[in-house]
Amino acid sequence: MEIAAYPARTLIGVSLAAALSLYAALDFYGEQMERNKVARDPYQIANQEKRFEPLKNELPRGEMVGYVSDVPVESAIILSAQYALAPLMLVVSPPHGWVIGNFSKPLNYAEFGSARGLTLVKEFPNGVVLYRKPTQ
Amino acid sequence: MSLLLAASLLSSTLLGYLVATLFLPEYKPKWADALLNISLGAGLGVGLSSCCYFIVRLLAGPSITPYLIAELLLLIAAGAASWLARNRAVMSGPHANPAGWSWLLLVALAAALGIAASLFVDSSVSNPYGGWDAWAFWNLRAQLMAQPDALWRTAFAPALNRLAGLGATHPDYPLLLSGYVAGCWSLMRSISNVSAPIATAALFSFGTVALLVSALAIVRGWSTAMLGGLILLGTAGFLLDSAWQYADVPLGFYFLAVFVLFFLADAETSGRPLVLAGLAMGFAAWTKNEGLVFALLAGLGFLVYPWLSKKTRWPKMLALIAAGSVVPLGLALYFKFFLAPPTGTYAALTIKDAAQRLTQIPRYTQIIKSFWDETVALGSGIAHPAISLALLGGLLGIPRDRRRQPAVIVSGAVLLGVALAYFFTYVVTPLDLTWHLGTSMGRLYMQLWPSVVFLSLAAFRTAEETAIVIQHPQKAGREARKKTRKARVS
């Protein structure tokens, strides 16, 4: 019968490495669970999908559309709208003149559009508006 | 819906499993062999399915039927090949079953795995669309790619370069991850269903842990395998990135797979695992641009290795690697040169600008400081994976013969080369360096970290190697008497 005896340094090394790793996992678990409670869908993608769904059904799939908003241009807002609107593509110069309005608060959307040379086509709930830009 | 997703995941995993068993011998113990084939199969299967999905779309159009037929044919072919021509060699490695106190390591690993799984579920429930890059790039392109008509090509359309006048959403990035998620969505007929990218992220995250544990069990034995899994699961960055649905954890999986398969090929004579190493290398290139850099450096490593190890059959070795990598690597290069729009962060970089940045010392110090900060963030004070590795390295040491082992030297050099390539990419970056470091270094770290853990532990002396084996006097006497009695009877 063979018995393996391990040197103390081996036992210390293995025990410490295992204990430290387990503690690190547990510690991070606590931290991240707290963060998860606070930051639920921080970019509101689920909400954007709901907001844009009715408009998405009105336009031909894959249409290139323009974008206007009452809030300054910000990557998070435009990219989350793009994710929700795909396969529609948000571009600077839409070939067929469709422009999507993405608003943070109720306002006179027709006036907002006409100030930018856009004609209001349809208002959807939650600050989503479809405009048309006359094609030259 | 969830049945169709399960069918999609099972189909790719089975495909990868059959391919893995075709080229790998049977390893002892059986648990490590099964875990290796399943984890390797899960990752390789994703790569195979993703390539199949993209090639079928290119050649036969975006209908789901040709893709399903192609995947089914691939499954039948892999099954038949595995049945008829599988590697039937049996390889016995070091002692890879628990004995005595080492059972405790399994308990610790199971606890860490439970923590990681629970965290993954909570993170995915609270943030089902993943991190920024997941919904802004990877899954957006998956949505476009899954379109059932010609629109699928918008996944790499130049319009993605300037969405609504903003910066690029990287239509030039390779499509392994987006393609696989798109394939799941096509099969589910539910584009943008969050369960597919979440399941894919889980597959790669836990597949990486399983691959690390099983490979270390085969190469170095029980305690090293358990410690490898524990150290990876004790890495904050890995736990965090796992649920983000980014391409960095999958890329880390393929890097690890290449090193693991390289070690396995080094330990046997047929060279067949090198086909899988080539396949994983190609999938790395089809996952992210960094994978192309890795493929180049790993390719160089494979060229140097036969010379360093004085192997005479190097043309066969290189042919096996090339056979594995030709399709995915070729697809990645074809996509890069003929389909992807000419864009990318470094497209506008001139030699003059690069040379100027190379001479700016503050850039180097800023990168080193950021590297240090990211290293510190991997753990929690002293409970840090790098400290765990350093402890094991210091207390167990590296055996002299292993320090000279060509597989260890070449793998370490390739990994170091990739890290240096990342470093100098930051030095010459045309982007704001602070922003570039802040948004990417942690992720690049996670691409390399599983391989760092594997290569470090594969180099260190194992706990079992330090053991002094003694004969128990009483029991040894009893055994001897039994043997004598048996001999008399016979």
XYZ file of C-alpha atoms in Angstrom:
626
model
C 0.000 0.000 0.000
C 1.467 3.342 -1.071
C 0.819 6.565 0.789
C 1.709 9.974 -0.641
C 3.091 12.505 1.825
C 3.083 16.089 0.651
C 5.689 18.652 1.723
C 4.325 21.531 3.831
C 5.072 24.091 1.090
C 2.892 22.149 -1.348
C 0.000 21.981 1.084
C 0.373 25.669 1.931
C 0.575 26.701 -1.736
C -2.390 24.632 -2.856
C -4.590 25.576 0.131
C -3.799 29.283 -0.119
C -4.350 29.412 -3.894
C -7.665 27.577 -3.575
C -8.873 29.639 -0.606
C -7.876 32.971 -2.185
C -9.584 32.066 -5.471
C -12.773 31.026 -3.738
C -12.750 34.185 -1.623
C -12.157 36.337 -4.736
C -15.126 34.727 -6.499
C -17.345 35.217 -3.464
C -16.236 38.818 -2.963
C -16.859 39.747 -6.588
C -20.205 37.964 -6.457
C -21.359 40.269 -3.648
C -20.163 43.402 -5.463
C -21.655 42.484 -8.821
C -25.014 41.414 -7.397
C -25.320 44.904 -5.881
C -24.371 46.515 -9.198
C -26.909 44.333 -11.032
C -29.669 45.558 -8.702
C -28.897 49.189 -9.527
C -28.085 48.941 -13.251
C -30.925 46.991 -14.838
C -30.814 47.310 -18.626
C -28.917 50.627 -18.281
C -29.390 51.586 -21.957
C -33.118 50.759 -21.871
C -32.899 48.509 -24.937
C -36.068 46.592 -24.011
C -37.919 49.887 -23.671
C -36.567 51.123 -27.030
C -37.739 47.916 -28.732
C -41.258 48.494 -27.370
C -41.280 52.189 -28.345
C -40.136 51.678 -31.922
C -42.069 48.510 -32.732
C -45.251 50.199 -34.118
C -43.170 52.491 -36.353
C -40.998 49.617 -37.524
C -44.099 47.845 -38.844
C -45.085 50.897 -40.923
C -41.912 51.132 -43.007
C -40.497 48.762 -45.620
C -37.894 46.417 -44.073
C -34.328 47.546 -44.483
C -35.256 51.109 -45.439
C -32.547 53.731 -44.915
C -34.062 56.397 -42.667
C -32.932 59.709 -41.220
C -32.954 60.604 -37.531
C -33.917 63.708 -35.530
C -34.294 64.240 -31.813
C -34.792 66.942 -29.192
C -31.769 65.647 -27.256
C -28.196 66.293 -28.421
C -26.546 63.592 -30.532
C -25.315 60.870 -28.179
C -24.010 57.420 -29.147
C -25.987 55.533 -26.489
C -29.328 56.971 -27.636
C -28.735 56.621 -31.384
C -27.190 53.144 -31.185
C -29.904 51.802 -28.887
C -32.515 53.211 -31.315
C -30.619 51.563 -34.185
C -30.635 48.208 -32.365
C -34.386 48.480 -31.815
C -35.061 49.608 -35.395
C -32.902 47.059 -37.262
C -33.077 46.121 -40.109
C -34.019 49.773 -40.757
C -30.775 51.746 -40.957
C -30.284 55.210 -39.498
C -28.341 57.309 -42.008
C -27.547 60.990 -42.583
C -29.174 61.319 -46.020
C -32.139 58.954 -46.361
C -32.702 58.055 -50.045
C -36.530 57.979 -49.799
C -36.903 60.820 -47.371
C -38.189 58.911 -44.317
C -36.966 60.460 -41.071
C -37.580 59.101 -37.572
C -38.155 61.443 -34.664
C -37.055 60.208 -31.258
C -38.278 62.548 -28.505
C -37.652 62.641 -24.783
C -40.770 64.736 -23.967
C -44.049 65.776 -25.590
C -43.772 68.864 -27.791
C -45.209 70.241 -30.998
C -43.730 67.615 -33.310
C -45.146 69.209 -36.495
C -43.475 72.523 -35.657
C -40.232 70.775 -34.691
C -40.268 69.009 -38.069
C -41.199 72.008 -40.213
C -38.308 73.974 -38.665
C -36.064 71.296 -40.206
C -37.900 70.995 -43.525
C -39.732 67.810 -42.507
C -43.420 66.971 -42.896
C -45.051 65.032 -40.078
C -46.478 61.746 -41.388
C -47.561 59.943 -38.217
C -47.261 60.221 -34.452
C -46.722 57.066 -32.410
C -46.924 56.706 -28.620
C -43.949 57.449 -26.346
C -42.337 60.258 -28.369
C -41.814 58.358 -31.624
C -42.669 60.251 -34.821
C -42.387 59.533 -38.529
C -41.505 62.444 -40.810
C -40.898 62.736 -44.497
C -38.323 64.957 -46.120
C -39.355 66.134 -49.587
C -36.936 64.569 -52.079
C -35.385 66.977 -54.559
C -38.858 28.594 -28.966
C -36.517 27.338 -26.246
C -36.663 23.854 -27.814
C -35.451 25.268 -31.120
C -32.650 27.128 -29.334
C -31.688 23.943 -27.486
C -31.708 22.058 -30.804
C -29.472 24.699 -32.350
C -26.969 24.603 -29.454
C -27.022 20.794 -29.263
C -26.547 20.401 -32.994
C -23.420 22.587 -33.066
C -22.034 21.003 -29.889
C -22.580 17.514 -31.281
C -20.887 18.522 -34.531
C -17.889 19.871 -32.626
C -17.825 16.823 -30.335
C -17.713 14.428 -33.315
C -14.928 16.432 -34.939
C -12.992 16.492 -31.647
C -13.284 12.720 -31.153
C -12.183 12.197 -34.760
C -8.808 13.791 -34.136
C -8.134 13.259 -30.436
C -7.054 9.979 -28.848
C -8.899 8.652 -25.830
C -7.458 10.135 -22.659
C -7.433 8.709 -19.163
C -9.270 9.303 -16.868
C -12.572 9.064 -18.684
C -14.131 12.102 -16.965
C -11.381 14.377 -18.286
C -11.655 12.853 -21.776
C -15.425 13.390 -21.879
C -15.170 16.934 -20.495
C -12.414 17.813 -22.977
C -14.377 16.528 -25.973
C -17.604 18.234 -24.897
C -16.056 21.615 -24.055
C -13.811 21.629 -27.103
C -16.760 20.403 -29.165
C -18.983 23.226 -27.904
C -16.533 25.927 -29.046
C -15.440 24.255 -32.263
C -19.079 23.481 -33.056
C -19.998 27.164 -32.792
C -17.167 27.966 -35.196
C -18.201 25.257 -37.658
C -21.875 26.261 -37.564
C -21.023 29.940 -37.945
C -18.772 29.275 -40.970
C -21.417 26.978 -42.457
C -24.149 29.615 -41.966
C -22.070 32.348 -43.621
C -20.826 30.226 -46.546
C -24.332 28.881 -47.268
C -25.721 32.432 -47.244
C -22.995 33.559 -49.646
C -23.426 30.625 -52.033
C -27.092 29.621 -51.781
C -28.805 32.723 -50.461
C -30.452 33.574 -47.162
C -33.128 30.887 -47.007
C -32.893 28.738 -43.866
C -33.437 25.426 -45.726
C -30.027 25.183 -47.457
C -28.346 26.007 -44.135
C -30.250 23.280 -42.315
C -29.396 20.770 -45.047
C -25.728 21.789 -44.971
C -25.539 21.507 -41.167
C -27.260 18.116 -41.280
C -24.831 16.896 -43.964
C -21.924 18.149 -41.876
C -23.282 16.247 -38.862
C -23.678 13.043 -40.889
C -20.202 13.404 -42.391
C -18.617 14.104 -38.989
C -20.527 11.184 -37.432
C -19.459 8.787 -40.191
C -15.843 9.979 -40.090
C -15.769 9.704 -36.302
C -17.212 6.168 -36.520
C -14.859 4.956 -39.250
C -11.636 6.880 -38.761
C -11.567 8.128 -35.191
C -8.298 8.268 -33.330
C -8.424 5.004 -31.353
C -5.179 5.480 -29.456
C -5.433 5.545 -25.660
C -3.278 8.023 -23.769
C -2.620 7.689 -20.062
C -1.543 10.872 -18.404
C -0.592 11.781 -14.848
C -2.765 10.819 -11.883
C -6.008 12.708 -12.504
C -8.364 11.330 -9.888
C -8.802 12.686 -6.365
C -7.170 11.034 -3.387
C -7.210 12.047 0.278
C -7.309 15.796 0.894
C -7.493 16.632 -2.821
C -11.249 15.924 -2.742
C -11.541 19.292 -1.027
C -10.351 20.985 -4.210
C -13.336 19.535 -6.052
C -15.657 20.873 -3.350
C -14.054 24.328 -3.709
C -14.314 24.192 -7.510
C -17.976 23.172 -7.325
C -18.643 26.088 -4.958
C -16.856 28.544 -7.282
C -18.773 27.156 -10.237
C -22.037 27.632 -8.334
C -21.087 31.240 -7.592
C -20.186 31.883 -11.245
C -23.380 30.273 -12.544
C -25.565 32.200 -10.119
C -23.815 35.467 -11.028
C -24.165 34.741 -14.737
C -27.905 34.164 -14.367
C -28.422 37.289 -12.246
C -26.347 39.460 -14.624
C -28.209 38.106 -17.659
C -31.605 38.664 -16.048
C -30.750 42.210 -15.008
C -29.052 43.041 -18.311
C -30.395 40.637 -20.971
C -28.984 42.602 -23.911
C -25.428 42.331 -22.560
C -22.812 45.077 -22.466
C -22.464 47.997 -24.883
C -20.509 46.201 -27.598
C -23.003 43.306 -27.531
C -26.066 45.280 -28.593
C -24.252 48.109 -30.401
C -22.091 45.841 -32.621
C -22.244 42.065 -32.255
C -25.976 41.463 -31.833
C -26.948 44.377 -34.086
C -24.959 42.694 -36.860
C -26.495 39.329 -35.903
C -29.949 40.880 -36.338
C -28.990 42.145 -39.800
C -27.343 38.868 -40.744
C -30.411 36.847 -39.745
C -32.658 38.698 -42.200
C -34.348 36.178 -44.500
C -33.634 38.132 -47.704
C -30.860 40.098 -49.397
C -30.822 42.475 -46.408
C -28.532 40.007 -44.575
C -25.613 41.657 -46.382
C -26.224 44.902 -44.469
C -24.368 43.165 -41.600
C -21.220 44.335 -43.388
C -22.592 47.351 -45.271
C -20.589 50.599 -45.420
C -23.657 52.388 -43.942
C -22.711 50.873 -40.568
C -19.589 53.024 -40.679
C -21.528 56.213 -39.985
C -24.907 55.473 -38.464
C -26.858 58.746 -38.322
C -23.568 60.622 -38.574
C -22.002 58.826 -35.614
C -18.831 56.741 -35.440
C -18.455 53.262 -36.868
C -20.213 50.160 -35.597
C -17.383 48.131 -37.106
C -18.863 46.421 -40.172
C -15.341 45.113 -40.853
C -15.255 42.932 -37.717
C -15.264 39.174 -38.415
C -18.564 37.371 -38.025
C -18.141 34.172 -36.002
C -20.161 35.326 -33.001
C -22.767 37.356 -34.915
C -23.094 34.530 -37.456
C -23.720 31.900 -34.795
C -26.303 34.012 -32.952
C -27.943 34.831 -36.317
C -28.067 31.097 -37.093
C -29.859 30.424 -33.790
C -32.319 33.258 -34.475
C -32.982 32.003 -38.007
C -33.778 28.553 -36.654
C -35.925 29.994 -33.849
C -37.660 32.364 -36.298
C -37.336 35.009 -33.606
C -34.743 37.647 -34.462
C -33.460 39.589 -31.451
C -34.663 36.992 -28.931
C -32.226 37.546 -26.036
C -32.027 33.883 -25.055
C -29.751 33.028 -28.031
C -26.875 35.445 -27.251
C -27.203 34.682 -23.517
C -26.948 30.930 -24.174
C -23.984 31.496 -26.517
C -22.222 33.554 -23.837
C -22.863 30.791 -21.271
C -21.566 28.166 -23.662
C -18.253 29.994 -24.159
C -17.786 31.067 -20.530
C -18.403 27.678 -18.944
C -16.824 25.948 -21.949
C -13.600 27.861 -21.214
C -13.621 26.681 -17.585
C -14.360 23.079 -18.632
C -11.659 23.140 -21.313
C -9.081 24.497 -18.859
C -9.943 21.953 -16.152
C -10.069 18.926 -18.467
C -6.894 19.867 -20.349
C -4.937 20.439 -17.133
C -6.247 17.123 -15.753
C -4.914 15.314 -18.827
C -1.637 17.201 -19.053
C -0.787 17.703 -15.364
C -3.211 15.791 -13.134
C -5.968 16.322 -10.590
C -4.857 19.118 -8.263
C -3.520 21.314 -11.089
C -6.820 20.898 -12.947
C -8.894 21.893 -9.915
C -6.614 24.849 -9.166
C -6.796 26.019 -12.794
C -10.585 26.091 -12.663
C -10.561 27.824 -9.284
C -8.112 30.518 -10.366
C -10.093 31.291 -13.534
C -13.375 31.417 -11.618
C -11.705 33.646 -9.030
C -10.894 36.223 -11.726
C -13.249 39.205 -11.449
C -12.775 40.240 -15.088
C -13.708 36.774 -16.341
C -16.839 36.624 -14.174
C -17.808 40.106 -15.341
C -17.181 39.590 -19.066
C -18.884 36.195 -19.131
C -22.397 37.662 -19.187
C -21.555 40.644 -21.428
C -22.073 38.685 -24.680
C -18.864 40.157 -26.174
C -16.545 38.324 -28.557
C -13.607 38.481 -26.134
C -14.523 35.402 -24.063
C -15.055 33.319 -27.265
C -11.713 34.596 -28.568
C -10.083 33.642 -25.248
C -11.640 30.185 -25.640
C -10.047 29.709 -29.088
C -6.641 30.995 -27.901
C -6.802 28.508 -25.019
C -7.920 25.713 -27.359
C -4.892 26.295 -29.625
C -2.453 26.038 -26.695
C -4.235 23.020 -25.194
C -4.231 21.168 -28.528
C -0.606 22.088 -29.095
C 0.300 20.502 -25.741
C -1.815 17.424 -26.500
C -0.172 17.053 -29.932
C 3.246 17.420 -28.321
C 2.498 14.440 -26.049
C 1.638 11.998 -28.844
C 3.034 10.947 -32.215
C 0.178 10.988 -34.754
C -0.053 14.785 -34.842
C -3.809 14.587 -35.399
C -4.696 17.081 -32.622
C -2.867 19.672 -34.747
C -5.794 19.643 -37.195
C -8.001 20.854 -34.341
C -5.337 23.397 -33.309
C -5.431 24.766 -36.865
C -9.221 24.842 -36.762
C -9.233 26.773 -33.456
C -6.611 29.167 -34.844
C -8.813 29.832 -37.871
C -11.869 30.361 -35.682
C -9.897 32.900 -33.627
C -9.303 34.839 -36.858
C -13.034 34.544 -37.733
C -13.979 35.903 -34.260
C -12.073 39.190 -33.990
C -9.310 41.179 -35.668
C -7.033 40.318 -32.741
C -7.527 36.686 -33.766
C -5.798 37.437 -37.067
C -2.764 38.726 -35.145
C -2.876 35.603 -32.975
C -3.153 33.338 -36.038
C -0.079 34.993 -37.551
C 2.003 34.628 -34.378
C 0.748 31.108 -33.605
C 1.534 30.156 -37.220
C 5.086 31.431 -36.716
C 5.243 29.443 -33.471
C 4.189 26.277 -35.279
C 6.972 26.907 -37.823
C 9.627 27.341 -35.124
C 8.451 24.421 -32.950
C 9.641 21.504 -35.163
C 13.064 23.118 -35.430
C 13.249 23.705 -31.679
C 12.013 20.215 -30.817
C 14.135 18.617 -33.569
C 11.076 16.833 -34.937
C 11.772 15.364 -38.350
C 8.170 15.079 -39.494
C 7.601 18.840 -39.659
C 6.085 18.906 -43.192
C 3.340 16.565 -41.951
C 2.784 18.712 -38.859
C 2.462 21.892 -40.873
C 0.164 20.154 -43.361
C -2.122 19.044 -40.511
C -2.312 22.576 -39.072
C -2.941 24.031 -42.535
C -5.682 21.444 -43.162
C -7.490 22.558 -40.008
C -7.109 26.281 -40.505
C -7.640 26.627 -44.252
C -11.439 27.080 -44.262
C -11.966 29.445 -41.296
C -8.771 31.405 -41.910
C -9.525 31.613 -45.623
C -13.053 32.788 -44.837
C -11.759 35.446 -42.424
C -9.277 36.730 -45.030
C -11.833 36.589 -47.856
C -14.260 38.578 -45.698
C -11.576 41.102 -44.792
C -10.311 41.687 -48.319
C -13.418 41.243 -50.483
C -16.584 41.813 -48.433
C -15.929 44.089 -45.465
C -15.942 47.817 -46.192
C -12.515 49.468 -46.061
C -12.652 50.888 -42.579
C -11.306 50.246 -39.144
C -9.556 52.245 -36.491
C -6.133 51.849 -38.052
C -7.106 52.354 -41.701
C -6.115 56.025 -41.661
C -2.883 55.518 -39.701
C 0.187 56.737 -41.599
C 3.742 55.513 -41.037
C 4.755 59.046 -40.083
C 2.067 59.248 -37.367
C 2.952 55.795 -36.061
C 6.661 56.617 -35.935
C 5.921 59.844 -34.088
C 3.818 58.059 -31.467
C 6.447 55.340 -31.066
C 8.886 57.976 -29.772
C 6.502 59.464 -27.179
C 7.577 58.008 -23.830
C 4.486 59.249 -21.869
C 2.351 56.943 -24.033
C 4.358 53.950 -22.822
C 4.018 54.942 -19.165
C 0.289 55.550 -19.598
C -0.185 52.084 -21.143
C 1.894 50.407 -18.416
C -0.106 52.224 -15.712
C -3.386 51.155 -17.329
C -2.085 47.580 -17.563
C -1.237 47.686 -13.852
C -4.689 49.066 -12.973
C -6.401 46.337 -14.998
C -4.202 43.707 -13.355
C -5.151 44.965 -9.895
C -8.848 44.946 -10.911
C -8.674 41.226 -11.702
C -8.957 40.360 -8.030
C -9.969 41.627 -4.647
C -6.900 42.842 -2.715
C -4.743 39.876 -1.766
C -7.398 37.473 -3.079
C -6.068 37.917 -6.564
C -5.586 35.304 -9.319
C -2.101 36.606 -10.136
C -1.109 36.222 -6.461
C -2.512 32.673 -6.465
C -0.442 31.859 -9.560
C 2.657 33.517 -8.092
C 2.215 31.552 -4.839
C 1.976 28.270 -6.699
C 4.929 29.164 -8.912
C 7.028 30.191 -5.918
C 6.190 27.226 -3.711
C 6.047 24.442 -6.307
C 8.602 25.754 -8.799
C 9.139 24.796 -12.427
C 10.921 21.496 -13.137
C 14.177 21.920 -15.063
C 13.110 19.717 -17.984
C 9.857 21.619 -18.397
C 11.727 24.911 -18.666
C 13.385 23.474 -21.768
C 10.284 21.821 -23.191
C 9.757 23.249 -26.714
C 5.941 23.292 -26.348
C 6.237 25.416 -23.176
C 8.789 27.779 -24.741
C 6.901 28.229 -28.036
C 3.482 28.688 -26.359
C 4.896 31.213 -23.901
C 6.594 33.101 -26.736
C 3.384 33.205 -28.810
C 1.366 34.504 -25.851
C 4.029 37.101 -25.073
C 4.114 38.078 -28.755
C 0.343 38.648 -28.784
C 0.569 40.733 -25.583
C 3.366 42.821 -27.144
C 1.334 43.277 -30.332
C -1.551 44.607 -28.214
C 0.868 46.891 -26.356
C 2.228 48.470 -29.543
C -1.266 48.716 -30.997
C -2.009 51.078 -28.125
C 1.260 52.961 -28.641
C 0.385 53.837 -32.260
C -3.406 54.118 -31.905
C -4.876 57.143 -33.708
C -7.701 57.255 -31.126
C -7.543 59.139 -27.857
C -5.251 56.869 -25.824
C -7.060 57.340 -22.496
C -10.413 56.474 -24.080
C -8.971 53.567 -26.063
C -7.294 52.037 -22.991
C -10.341 52.580 -20.785
C -12.740 50.932 -23.212
C -10.673 47.967 -24.330
C -7.751 46.902 -22.147
C -9.853 44.915 -19.657
C -11.392 42.951 -22.525
C -8.030 42.266 -24.186
C -6.788 41.007 -20.834
C -9.634 38.482 -20.733
C -8.712 37.197 -24.196
C -5.285 36.196 -22.868
C -6.016 35.312 -19.242
C -7.345 31.710 -19.616
C -4.222 30.896 -21.669
C -1.987 32.564 -19.052
C -3.540 30.347 -16.353
C -3.174 27.224 -18.504
C 0.431 27.858 -19.553
C 1.536 28.869 -16.041
C 0.023 25.797 -14.404
C 1.248 23.541 -17.199
C 4.766 24.802 -16.543
C 4.688 24.598 -12.723
C 5.514 21.429 -10.799
C 2.271 19.742 -9.747
C 1.337 18.962 -6.154
C 1.481 15.247 -7.010
C 5.020 15.644 -8.377
C 6.190 17.024 -5.030
C 4.695 14.102 -3.082
C 6.935 11.603 -1.396
C 5.475 8.134 -1.901
C 5.990 5.877 1.079
C 4.989 2.298 1.769
C 2.636 1.967 4.709
C 4.527 -0.589 6.887
C 1.517 -2.533 8.235
C -0.521 -2.479 5.075
C 2.531 -3.049 2.914
C 3.323 -6.173 4.960
C -0.254 -7.378 4.565
C -0.095 -6.808 0.800
C 3.177 -8.720 0.578
C 1.739 -11.684 2.532
C -1.302 -11.728 0.232
C 0.967 -11.788 -2.829
C 3.012 -14.658 -1.398
C -0.157 -16.640 -0.620
C -1.488 -16.104 -4.149
C 1.831 -17.201 -5.625
C 1.774 -20.412 -3.546
C -1.795 -21.232 -4.614
C -1.005 -20.739 -8.271
